[in-house]
Coordinates of C-alpha atoms (C1' of nucleotides) in Angstrom, one line a residue:
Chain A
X645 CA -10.9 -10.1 0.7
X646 CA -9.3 -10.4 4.1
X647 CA -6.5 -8.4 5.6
X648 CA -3.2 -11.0 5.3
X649 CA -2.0 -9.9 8.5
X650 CA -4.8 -10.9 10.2
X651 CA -4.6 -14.2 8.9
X652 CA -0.7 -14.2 9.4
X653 CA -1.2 -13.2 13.2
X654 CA -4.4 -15.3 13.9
X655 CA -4.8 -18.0 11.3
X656 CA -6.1 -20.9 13.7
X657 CA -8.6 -18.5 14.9
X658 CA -9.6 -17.1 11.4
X659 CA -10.0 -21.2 9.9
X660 CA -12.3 -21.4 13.1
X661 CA -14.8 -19.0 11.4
X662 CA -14.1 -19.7 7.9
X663 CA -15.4 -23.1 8.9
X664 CA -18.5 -22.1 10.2
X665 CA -18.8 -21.1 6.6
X666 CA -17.3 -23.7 4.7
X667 CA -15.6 -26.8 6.5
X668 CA -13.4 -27.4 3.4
X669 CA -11.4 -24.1 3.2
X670 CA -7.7 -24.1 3.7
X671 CA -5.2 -21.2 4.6
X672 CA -2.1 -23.5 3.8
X673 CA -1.2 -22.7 0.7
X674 CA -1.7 -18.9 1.3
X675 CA 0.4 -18.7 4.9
X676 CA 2.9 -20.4 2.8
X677 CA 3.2 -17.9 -0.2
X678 CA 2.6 -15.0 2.1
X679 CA 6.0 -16.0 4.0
X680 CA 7.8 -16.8 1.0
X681 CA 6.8 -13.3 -0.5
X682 CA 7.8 -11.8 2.8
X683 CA 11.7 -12.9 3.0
X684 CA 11.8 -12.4 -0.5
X685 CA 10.7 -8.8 -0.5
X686 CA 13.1 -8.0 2.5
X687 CA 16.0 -9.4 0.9
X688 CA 15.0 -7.5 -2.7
X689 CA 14.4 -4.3 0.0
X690 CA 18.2 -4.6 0.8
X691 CA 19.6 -5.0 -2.7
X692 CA 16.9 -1.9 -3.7
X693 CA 18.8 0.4 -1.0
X694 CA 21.8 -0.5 -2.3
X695 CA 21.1 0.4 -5.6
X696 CA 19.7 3.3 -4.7
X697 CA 22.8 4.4 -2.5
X698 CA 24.9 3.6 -5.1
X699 CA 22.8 5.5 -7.8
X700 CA 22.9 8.4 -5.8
X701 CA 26.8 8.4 -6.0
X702 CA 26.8 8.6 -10.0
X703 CA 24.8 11.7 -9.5
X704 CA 26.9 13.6 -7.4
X705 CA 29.8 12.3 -9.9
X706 CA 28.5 13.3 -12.8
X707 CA 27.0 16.8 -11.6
X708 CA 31.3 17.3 -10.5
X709 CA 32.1 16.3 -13.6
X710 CA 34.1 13.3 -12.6
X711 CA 34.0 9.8 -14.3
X712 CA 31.4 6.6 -12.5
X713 CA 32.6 3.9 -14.4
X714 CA 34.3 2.2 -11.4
X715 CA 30.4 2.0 -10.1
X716 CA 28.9 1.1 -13.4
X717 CA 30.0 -2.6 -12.8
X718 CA 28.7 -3.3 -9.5
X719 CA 25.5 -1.5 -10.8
X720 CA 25.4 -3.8 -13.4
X721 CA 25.2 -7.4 -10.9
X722 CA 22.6 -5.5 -8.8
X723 CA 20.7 -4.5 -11.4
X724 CA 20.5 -8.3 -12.8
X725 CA 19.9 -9.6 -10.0
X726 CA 17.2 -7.3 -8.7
X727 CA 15.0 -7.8 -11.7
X728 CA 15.2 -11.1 -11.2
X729 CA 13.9 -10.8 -7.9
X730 CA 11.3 -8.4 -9.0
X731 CA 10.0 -11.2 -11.1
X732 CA 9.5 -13.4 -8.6
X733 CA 7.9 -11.1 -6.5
X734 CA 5.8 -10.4 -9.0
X735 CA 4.4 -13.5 -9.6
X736 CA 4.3 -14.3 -5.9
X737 CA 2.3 -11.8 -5.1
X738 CA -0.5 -12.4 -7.8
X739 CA -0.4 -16.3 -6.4
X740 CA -1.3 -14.4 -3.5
X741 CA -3.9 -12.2 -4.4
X742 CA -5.5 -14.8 -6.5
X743 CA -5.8 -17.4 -3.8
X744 CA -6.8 -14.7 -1.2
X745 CA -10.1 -13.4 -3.8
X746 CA -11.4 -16.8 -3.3
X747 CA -11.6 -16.9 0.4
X748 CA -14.5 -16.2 1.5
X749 CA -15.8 -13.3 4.1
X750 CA -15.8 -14.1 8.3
X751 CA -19.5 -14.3 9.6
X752 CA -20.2 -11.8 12.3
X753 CA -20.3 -13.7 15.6
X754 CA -23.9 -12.7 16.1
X755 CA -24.5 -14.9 13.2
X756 CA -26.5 -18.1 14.6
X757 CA -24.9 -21.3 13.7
X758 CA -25.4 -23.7 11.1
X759 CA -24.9 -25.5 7.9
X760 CA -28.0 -25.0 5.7
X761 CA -31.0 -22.6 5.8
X762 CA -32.8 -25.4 8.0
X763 CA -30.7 -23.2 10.7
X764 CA -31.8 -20.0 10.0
X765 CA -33.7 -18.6 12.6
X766 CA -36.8 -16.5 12.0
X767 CA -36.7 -12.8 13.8
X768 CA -40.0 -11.6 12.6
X769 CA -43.2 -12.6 11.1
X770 CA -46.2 -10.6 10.5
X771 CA -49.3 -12.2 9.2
X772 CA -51.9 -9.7 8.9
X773 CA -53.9 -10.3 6.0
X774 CA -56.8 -12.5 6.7
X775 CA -57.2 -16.0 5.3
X776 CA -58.9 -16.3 1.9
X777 CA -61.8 -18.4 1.8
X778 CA -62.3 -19.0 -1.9
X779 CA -60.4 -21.0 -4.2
X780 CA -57.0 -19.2 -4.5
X781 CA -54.8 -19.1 -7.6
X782 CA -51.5 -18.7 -7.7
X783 CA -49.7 -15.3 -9.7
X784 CA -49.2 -17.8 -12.9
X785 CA -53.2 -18.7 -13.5
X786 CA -54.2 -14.6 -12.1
X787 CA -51.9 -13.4 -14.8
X788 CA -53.4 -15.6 -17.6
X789 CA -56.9 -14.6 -16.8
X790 CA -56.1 -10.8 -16.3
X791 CA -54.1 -10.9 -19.0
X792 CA -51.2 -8.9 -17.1
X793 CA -48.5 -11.6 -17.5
X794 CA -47.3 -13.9 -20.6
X795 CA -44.7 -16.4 -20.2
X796 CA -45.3 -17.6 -23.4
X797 CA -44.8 -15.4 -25.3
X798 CA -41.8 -13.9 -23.8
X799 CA -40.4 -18.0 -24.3
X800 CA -40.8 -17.2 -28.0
X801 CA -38.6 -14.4 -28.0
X802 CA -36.0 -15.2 -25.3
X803 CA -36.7 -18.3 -23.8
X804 CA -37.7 -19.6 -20.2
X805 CA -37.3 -17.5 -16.8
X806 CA -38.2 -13.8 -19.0
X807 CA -41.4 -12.2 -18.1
X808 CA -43.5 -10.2 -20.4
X809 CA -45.8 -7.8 -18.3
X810 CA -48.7 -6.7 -20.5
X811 CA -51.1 -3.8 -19.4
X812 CA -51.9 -3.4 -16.0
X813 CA -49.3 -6.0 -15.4
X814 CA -46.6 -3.6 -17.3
X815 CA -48.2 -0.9 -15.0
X816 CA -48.4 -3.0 -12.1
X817 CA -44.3 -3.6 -12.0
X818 CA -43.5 0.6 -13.1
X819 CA -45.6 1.6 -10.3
X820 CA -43.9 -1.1 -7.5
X821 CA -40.3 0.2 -8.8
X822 CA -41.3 3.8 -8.6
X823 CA -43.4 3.6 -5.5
X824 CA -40.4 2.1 -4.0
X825 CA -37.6 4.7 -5.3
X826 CA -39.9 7.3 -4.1
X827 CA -40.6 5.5 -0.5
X828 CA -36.7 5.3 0.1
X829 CA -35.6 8.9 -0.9
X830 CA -38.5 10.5 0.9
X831 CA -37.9 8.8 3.9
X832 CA -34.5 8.4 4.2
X833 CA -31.3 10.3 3.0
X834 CA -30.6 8.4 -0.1
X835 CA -28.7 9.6 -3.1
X836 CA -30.5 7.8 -6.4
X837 CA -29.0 6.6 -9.2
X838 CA -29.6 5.0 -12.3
X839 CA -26.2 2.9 -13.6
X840 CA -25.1 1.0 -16.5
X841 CA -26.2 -2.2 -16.5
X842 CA -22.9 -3.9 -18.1
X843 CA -19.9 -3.8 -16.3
X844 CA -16.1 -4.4 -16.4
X845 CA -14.5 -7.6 -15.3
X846 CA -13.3 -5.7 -12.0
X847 CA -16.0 -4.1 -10.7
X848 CA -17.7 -8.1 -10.5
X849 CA -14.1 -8.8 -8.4
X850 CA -15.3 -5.6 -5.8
X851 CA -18.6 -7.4 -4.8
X852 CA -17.6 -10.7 -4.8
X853 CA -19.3 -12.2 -8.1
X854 CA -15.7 -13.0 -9.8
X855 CA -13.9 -14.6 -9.8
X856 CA -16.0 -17.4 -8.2
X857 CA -18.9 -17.0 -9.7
X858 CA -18.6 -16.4 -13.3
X859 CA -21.0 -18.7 -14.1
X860 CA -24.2 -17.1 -12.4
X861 CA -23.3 -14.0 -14.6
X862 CA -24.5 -13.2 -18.2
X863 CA -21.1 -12.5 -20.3
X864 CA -20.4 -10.0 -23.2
X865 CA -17.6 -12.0 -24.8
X866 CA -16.8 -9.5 -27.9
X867 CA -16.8 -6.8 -25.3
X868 CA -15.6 -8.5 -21.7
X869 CA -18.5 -6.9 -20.1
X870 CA -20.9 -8.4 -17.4
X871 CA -24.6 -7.9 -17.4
X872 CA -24.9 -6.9 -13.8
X873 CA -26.9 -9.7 -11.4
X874 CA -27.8 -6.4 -9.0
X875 CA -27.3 -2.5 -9.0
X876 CA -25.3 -3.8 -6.1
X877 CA -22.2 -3.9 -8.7
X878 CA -22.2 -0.6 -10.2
X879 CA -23.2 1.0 -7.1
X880 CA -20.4 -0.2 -4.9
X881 CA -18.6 0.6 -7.9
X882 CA -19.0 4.1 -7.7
X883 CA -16.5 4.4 -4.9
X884 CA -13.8 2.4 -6.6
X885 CA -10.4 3.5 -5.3
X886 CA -12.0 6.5 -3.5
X887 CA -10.7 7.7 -0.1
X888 CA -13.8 9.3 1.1
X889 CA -13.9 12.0 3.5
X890 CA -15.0 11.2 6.9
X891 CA -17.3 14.2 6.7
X892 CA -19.2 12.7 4.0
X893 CA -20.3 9.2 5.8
X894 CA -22.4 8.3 5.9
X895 CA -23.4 7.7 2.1
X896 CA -26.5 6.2 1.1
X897 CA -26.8 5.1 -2.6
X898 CA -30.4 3.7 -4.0
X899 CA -30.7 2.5 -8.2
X900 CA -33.2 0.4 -10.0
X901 CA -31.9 -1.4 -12.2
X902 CA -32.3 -4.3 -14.4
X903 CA -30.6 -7.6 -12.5
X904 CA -29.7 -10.2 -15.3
X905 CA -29.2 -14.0 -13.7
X906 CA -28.0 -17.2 -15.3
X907 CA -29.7 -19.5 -12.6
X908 CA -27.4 -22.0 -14.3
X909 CA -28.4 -25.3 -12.3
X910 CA -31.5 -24.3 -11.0
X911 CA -34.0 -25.9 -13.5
X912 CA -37.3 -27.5 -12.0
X913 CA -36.7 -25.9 -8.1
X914 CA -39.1 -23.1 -7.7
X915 CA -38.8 -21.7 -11.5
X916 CA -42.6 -22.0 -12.0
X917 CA -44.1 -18.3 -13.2
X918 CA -41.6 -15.3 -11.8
X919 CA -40.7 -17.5 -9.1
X920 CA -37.1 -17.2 -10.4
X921 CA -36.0 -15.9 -13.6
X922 CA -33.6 -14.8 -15.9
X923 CA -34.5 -11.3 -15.9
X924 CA -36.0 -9.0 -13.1
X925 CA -36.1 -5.6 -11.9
X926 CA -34.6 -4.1 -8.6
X927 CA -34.3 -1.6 -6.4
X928 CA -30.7 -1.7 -4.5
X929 CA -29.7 0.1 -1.3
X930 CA -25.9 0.6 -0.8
X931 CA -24.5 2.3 2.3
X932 CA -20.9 3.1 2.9
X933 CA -20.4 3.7 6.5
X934 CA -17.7 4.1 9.2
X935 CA -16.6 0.2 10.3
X936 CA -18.4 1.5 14.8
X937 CA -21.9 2.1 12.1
X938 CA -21.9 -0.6 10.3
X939 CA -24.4 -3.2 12.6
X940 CA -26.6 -0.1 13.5
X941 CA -27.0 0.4 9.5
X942 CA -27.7 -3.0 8.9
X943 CA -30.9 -2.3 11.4
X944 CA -32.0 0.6 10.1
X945 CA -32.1 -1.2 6.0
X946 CA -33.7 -3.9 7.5
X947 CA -36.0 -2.0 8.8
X948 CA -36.4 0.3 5.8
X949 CA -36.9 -2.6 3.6
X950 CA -39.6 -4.0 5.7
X951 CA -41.8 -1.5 5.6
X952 CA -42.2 -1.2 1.9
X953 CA -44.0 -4.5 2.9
X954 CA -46.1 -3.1 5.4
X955 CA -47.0 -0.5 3.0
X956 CA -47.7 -3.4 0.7
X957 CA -50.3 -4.8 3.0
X958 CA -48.2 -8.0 2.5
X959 CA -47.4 -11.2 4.5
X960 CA -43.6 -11.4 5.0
X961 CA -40.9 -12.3 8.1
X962 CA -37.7 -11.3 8.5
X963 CA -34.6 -14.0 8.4
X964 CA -31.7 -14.0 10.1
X965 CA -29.1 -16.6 8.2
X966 CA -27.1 -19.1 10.1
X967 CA -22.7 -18.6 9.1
X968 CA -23.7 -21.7 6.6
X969 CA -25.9 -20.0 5.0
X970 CA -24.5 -16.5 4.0
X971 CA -23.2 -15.8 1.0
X972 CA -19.6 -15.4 0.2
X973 CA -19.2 -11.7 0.5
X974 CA -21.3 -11.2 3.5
X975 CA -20.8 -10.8 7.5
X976 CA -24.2 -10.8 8.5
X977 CA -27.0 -11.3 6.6
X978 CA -31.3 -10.8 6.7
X979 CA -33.2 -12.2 4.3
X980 CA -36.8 -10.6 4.1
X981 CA -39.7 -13.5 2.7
X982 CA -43.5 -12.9 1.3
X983 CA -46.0 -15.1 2.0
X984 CA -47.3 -16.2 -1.6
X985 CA -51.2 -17.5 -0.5
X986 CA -51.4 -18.9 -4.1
X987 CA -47.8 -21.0 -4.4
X988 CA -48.5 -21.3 -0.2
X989 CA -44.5 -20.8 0.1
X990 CA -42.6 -17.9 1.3
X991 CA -40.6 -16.3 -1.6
X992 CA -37.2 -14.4 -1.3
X993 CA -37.8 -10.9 -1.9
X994 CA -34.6 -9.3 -0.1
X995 CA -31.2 -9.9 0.9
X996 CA -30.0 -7.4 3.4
X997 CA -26.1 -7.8 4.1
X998 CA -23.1 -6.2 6.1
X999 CA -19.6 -6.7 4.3
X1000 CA -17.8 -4.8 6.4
X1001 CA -14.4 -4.6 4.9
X1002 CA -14.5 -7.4 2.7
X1003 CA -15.8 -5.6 -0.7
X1004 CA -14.1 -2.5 -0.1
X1005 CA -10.6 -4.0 0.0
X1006 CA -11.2 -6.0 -3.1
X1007 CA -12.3 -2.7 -4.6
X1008 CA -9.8 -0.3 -2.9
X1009 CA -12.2 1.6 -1.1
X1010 CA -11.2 4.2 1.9
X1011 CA -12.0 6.7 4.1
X1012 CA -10.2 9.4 6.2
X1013 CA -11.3 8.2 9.8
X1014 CA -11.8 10.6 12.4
X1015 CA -8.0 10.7 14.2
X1016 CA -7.3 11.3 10.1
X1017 CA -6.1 7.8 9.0
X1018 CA -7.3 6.3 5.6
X1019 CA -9.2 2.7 6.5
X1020 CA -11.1 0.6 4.7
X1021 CA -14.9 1.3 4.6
X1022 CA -18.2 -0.5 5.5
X1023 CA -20.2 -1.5 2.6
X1024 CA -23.6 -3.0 3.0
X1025 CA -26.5 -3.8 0.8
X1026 CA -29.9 -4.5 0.8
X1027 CA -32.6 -5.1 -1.9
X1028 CA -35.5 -2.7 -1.2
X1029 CA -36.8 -4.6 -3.3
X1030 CA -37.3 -7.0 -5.8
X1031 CA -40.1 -7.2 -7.9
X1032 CA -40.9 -10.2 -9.9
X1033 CA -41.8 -12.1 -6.0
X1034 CA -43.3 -9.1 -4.9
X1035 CA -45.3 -9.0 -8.1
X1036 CA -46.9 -12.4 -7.9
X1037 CA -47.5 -12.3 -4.1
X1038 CA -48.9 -9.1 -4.5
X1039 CA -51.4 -10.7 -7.0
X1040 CA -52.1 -13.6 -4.8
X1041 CA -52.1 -11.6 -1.7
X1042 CA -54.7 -9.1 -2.7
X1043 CA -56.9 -11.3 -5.1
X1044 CA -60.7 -11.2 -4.7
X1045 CA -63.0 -14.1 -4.9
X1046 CA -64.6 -12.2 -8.3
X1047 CA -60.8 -12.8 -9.9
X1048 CA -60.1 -8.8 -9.7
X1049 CA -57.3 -7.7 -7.5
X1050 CA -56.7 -4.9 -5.1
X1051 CA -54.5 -2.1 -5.0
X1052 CA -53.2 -0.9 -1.5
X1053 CA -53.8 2.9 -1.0
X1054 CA -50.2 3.2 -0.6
X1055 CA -50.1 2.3 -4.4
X1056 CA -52.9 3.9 -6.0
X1057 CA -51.2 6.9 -6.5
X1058 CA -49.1 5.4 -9.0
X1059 CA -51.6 3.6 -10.5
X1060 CA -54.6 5.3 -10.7
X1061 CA -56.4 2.9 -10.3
X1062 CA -57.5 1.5 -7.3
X1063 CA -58.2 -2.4 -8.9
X1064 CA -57.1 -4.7 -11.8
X1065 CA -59.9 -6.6 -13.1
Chain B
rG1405 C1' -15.4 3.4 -37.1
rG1406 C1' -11.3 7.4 -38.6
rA1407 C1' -7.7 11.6 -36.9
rG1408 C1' -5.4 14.0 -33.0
rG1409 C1' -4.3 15.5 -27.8
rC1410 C1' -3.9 14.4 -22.7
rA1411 C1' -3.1 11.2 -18.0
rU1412 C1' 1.7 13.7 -11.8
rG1413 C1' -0.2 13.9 -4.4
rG1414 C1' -7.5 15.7 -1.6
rC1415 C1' -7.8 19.5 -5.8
rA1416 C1' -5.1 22.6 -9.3
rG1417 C1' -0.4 22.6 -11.6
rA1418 C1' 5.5 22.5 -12.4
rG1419 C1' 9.0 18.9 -13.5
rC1420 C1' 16.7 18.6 -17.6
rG1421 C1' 17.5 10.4 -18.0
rG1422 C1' 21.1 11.1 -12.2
rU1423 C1' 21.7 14.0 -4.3
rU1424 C1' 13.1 14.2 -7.0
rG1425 C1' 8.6 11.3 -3.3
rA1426 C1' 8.4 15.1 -6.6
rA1427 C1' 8.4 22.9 -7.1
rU1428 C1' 4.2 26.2 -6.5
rG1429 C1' -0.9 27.4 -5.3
rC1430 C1' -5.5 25.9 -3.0
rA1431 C1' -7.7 22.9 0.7
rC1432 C1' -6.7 20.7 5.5
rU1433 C1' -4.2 20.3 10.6
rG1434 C1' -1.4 22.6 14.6
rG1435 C1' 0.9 27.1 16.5
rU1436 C1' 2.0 32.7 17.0
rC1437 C1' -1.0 37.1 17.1
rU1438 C1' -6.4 38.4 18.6
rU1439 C1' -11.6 39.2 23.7
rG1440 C1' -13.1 35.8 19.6
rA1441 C1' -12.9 35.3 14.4
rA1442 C1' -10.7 36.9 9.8
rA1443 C1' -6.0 38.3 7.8
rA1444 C1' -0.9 37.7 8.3
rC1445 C1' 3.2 34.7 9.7
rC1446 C1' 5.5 29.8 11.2
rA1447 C1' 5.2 24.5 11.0
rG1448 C1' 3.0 20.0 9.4
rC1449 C1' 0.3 17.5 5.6
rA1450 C1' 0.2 11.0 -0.1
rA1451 C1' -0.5 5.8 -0.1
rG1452 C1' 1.2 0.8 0.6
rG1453 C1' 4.8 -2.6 2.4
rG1454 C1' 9.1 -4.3 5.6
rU1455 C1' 11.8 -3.6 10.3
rG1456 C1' 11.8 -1.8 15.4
rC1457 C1' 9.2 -1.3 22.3
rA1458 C1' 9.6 3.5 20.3
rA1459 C1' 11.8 7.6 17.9
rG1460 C1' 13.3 6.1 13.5
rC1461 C1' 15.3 3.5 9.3
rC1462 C1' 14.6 0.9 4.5
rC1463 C1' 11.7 -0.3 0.0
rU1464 C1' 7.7 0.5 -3.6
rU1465 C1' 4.3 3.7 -6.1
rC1466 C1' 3.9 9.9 -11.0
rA1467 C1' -3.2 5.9 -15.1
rG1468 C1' -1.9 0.2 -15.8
rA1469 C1' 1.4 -3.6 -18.0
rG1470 C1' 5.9 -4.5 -20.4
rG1471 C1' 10.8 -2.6 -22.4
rU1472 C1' 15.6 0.4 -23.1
rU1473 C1' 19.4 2.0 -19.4
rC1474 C1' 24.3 1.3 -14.4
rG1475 C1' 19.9 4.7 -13.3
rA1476 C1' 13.0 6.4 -15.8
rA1477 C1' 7.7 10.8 -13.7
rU1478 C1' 11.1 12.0 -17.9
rC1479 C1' 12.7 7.6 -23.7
rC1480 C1' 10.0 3.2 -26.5
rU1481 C1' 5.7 -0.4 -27.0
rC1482 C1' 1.0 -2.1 -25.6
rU1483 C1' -3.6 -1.5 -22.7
rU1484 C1' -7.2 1.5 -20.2
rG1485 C1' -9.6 6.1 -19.3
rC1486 C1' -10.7 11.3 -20.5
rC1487 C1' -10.9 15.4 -24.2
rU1488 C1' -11.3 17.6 -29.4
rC1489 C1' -12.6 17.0 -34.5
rC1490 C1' -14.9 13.9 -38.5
rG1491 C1' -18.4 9.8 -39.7
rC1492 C1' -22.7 6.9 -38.1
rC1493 C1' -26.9 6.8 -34.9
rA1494 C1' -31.9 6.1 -30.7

RNA sequence: GGAGGCAUGGCAGAGCGGUUGAAUGCACUGGUCUUGAAAACCAGCAAGGGUGCAAGCCCUUCAGAGGUUCGAAUCCUCUUGCCUCCGCCA
């Protein structure tokens, strides 16, 4: 959510960078309910003191003993016509609120510019697996013929876009999640933990799912609970309505969790095998940092999300996304990508984003700055990361002419084995 | 699922329908004292909004939403959360 009085002061320059977003956004409608709700609140203000004023009076009267009726009458047209006001303001300010959850966040003005992800520009790329010179399958036919992955039967029970790992496959996708827990907290300061997977309407308004975005979101009707799309949602959630002391920053949150996505709309693009499904697994990195941090953090979970790809021994590049092509919640946004050998595409396997202050004033969340005044925190996320991409370039990536695959070093650990075949 | 209890500032914890934004303690900040620290003492210390160059002034907020009343932290209704007991259960 943005700050009103930013848009108040500065709206022709805040429509500039909304537009590099979205060209179609107006701020009409809420400059125009923001002033309304303004002179009415000053003139209910005065009518309030009054009240007050004249309140106070009674008091003293009755404490002496002494009759207030004389005052009881004038009360009376205040108090009417204050609750009338009150009503108004009410639903003025929920007009308000409403129109300013579905304005979307300001991209960073580091972000290059652009309208699709034809203008994103690529920061890194690292190939350093060596080309295979065999006839390559892709993570759909290596699955089949190691028996590690079976989409059909998972169709039977759920339908399409839900894996069913089987064996070393099941194995295979434990030991990436753990490997990657473990990488993180070793490594870095991270608190972990492990978080419901359904979640109340407004925890989905603090990251920015709702109330745009219902529809990419699996719904609990009897209950009004959402099954969460990423541990992003009950992460940031932790902090809900915190004030958080300055000492404490900066906080660093990992979970795994389940992620749970409609894809509504998405049939036929890219849905082939785990390319994109309905169900996948996660691990999430949240940071809550001081607003001076926040572009230094985004670096350093970049970074730390990368090298579970170099410990991978995988094929990846780093993305940096053009102001069209961030998502509505973020700033600043890097996507990381695997090179899939077997589908020959790159595949989405992480999402690293700055908020700023955009999630944390939709969910109320503070912290005592260093001259001791409460401000909105920096929230940021990255996915560190997900598996069902890394699981089939993995496959493809370290498949051997003989059909068996490798396992990295960094991975045999929690495997114990050092091959599927 | 059934029965009951509770919800107040960073934390703990008072609070009669009326000069209560709210006693007190802890924590925190500043000062006095001290070589320094501790202790003691003094002072400050909620958030949000409006207005003003500023000092300040005004308004709102005692889980949330309604209601009663001239006036609500205090009374009523609903919702949510937490706790206790019973039932069911991986």
């Amino acid at each position: 959510m943005l700050d009103i009085k930013k848009i108040r002061n500065n709206s022709d320059k805040i429509l500039q960078s909304l537009a590099k977003k979205d060209k179609n956004i107006s701020l009409d409608n809420i400059l125009r309910l923001d002033d309304s709700l303004k002179t009415l609140t000053t003139k209910l203000n005065e009518l309030q003191a009054d009240q007050n004023s004249k309140s106070k009076e009674v008091g003293i009267l009755k404490s002496k003993g002494e009759s207030a009726e004389d005052i009881f009458a004038d009360l009376k047209i205040l108090s009417d016509k204050i609750k009338e006001l009150e009503k108004e303001q009410r639903e003025l300010s929920s007009s308000l609120k409403d129109a300013l959850l579905e304005i979307p966040n300001l991209p960073h003005s580091s972000c290059p510019q652009g309208s699709s992800e034809k203008d994103n520009v690529v920061v890194v790329e690292k190939k350093t697996n060596k080309e295979l010179n065999f006839n390559v399958k892709n993570h759909i036919d290596i699955g089949k013929q190691l028996d590690i992955l079976d989409f059909e039967v998972a169709a039977k029970m759920s339908g399409s876009g839900f894996p069913l790992y089987k064996g070393k496959g099941a194995l295979l996708e434990r030991a990436l999640i753990n490997f990657m827990i473990d990488y993180h907290l070793k490594n870095f300061n991270y608190t972990e933990f492990f978080t419901p997977f359904l979640v109340k309407p407004d925890s989905a308004l603090t990251t920015g799912q709702l109330p745009k975005f219902s529809e990419d979101m699996y719904h609990i009707e009897k209950d009004d609970l959402f099954l969460i799309p990423t541990a992003e949602v009950s992460l940031t959630n932790i902090h809900k309505d915190d004030i958080l002391s300055f000492d404490d920053l900066p906080k660093y949150y990992l979970g795994y969790s389940a992620c749970f996505r409609r894809e509504a709309g998405s049939y036929g693009k890219d849905t082939r095998g785990l390319l994109r499904v309905h169900q996948f697994n996660k691990v999430e990195l949240v940071k809550f940092v001081e607003p001076e941090k926040s572009y230094d953090e985004l670096d350093s979970l970049v970074k730390q999300a990368t090298n579970i790809l170099d410990l991978l021994e995988l094929d990846y590049r780093v993305i940096e996304l053009c102001s069209g092509d961030l998502s509505f919640a973020a700033a600043k946004c890097f996507d990381l990508e695997v090179w899939a050998p077997g589908e020959e595409k790159w595949l989405e396997v992480s999402s690293c984003s700055n908020f700023e202050d955009f999630q944390s004033r939709r969910g109320n969340i503070r912290f005592k700055n260093s001259d001791g005044n409460t401000d909105f925190i920096h929230t940021l996320n990255g996915s560190g990361l997900a598996t069902p991409r890394i699981f089939a370039a993995f496959i493809e990536t370290h498949q051997r002419e003989d059909g068996s695959i490798r396992i990295p070093k960094s991975l045999q650990p929690y495997m114990e084995i050092s091959e599927i075949k």
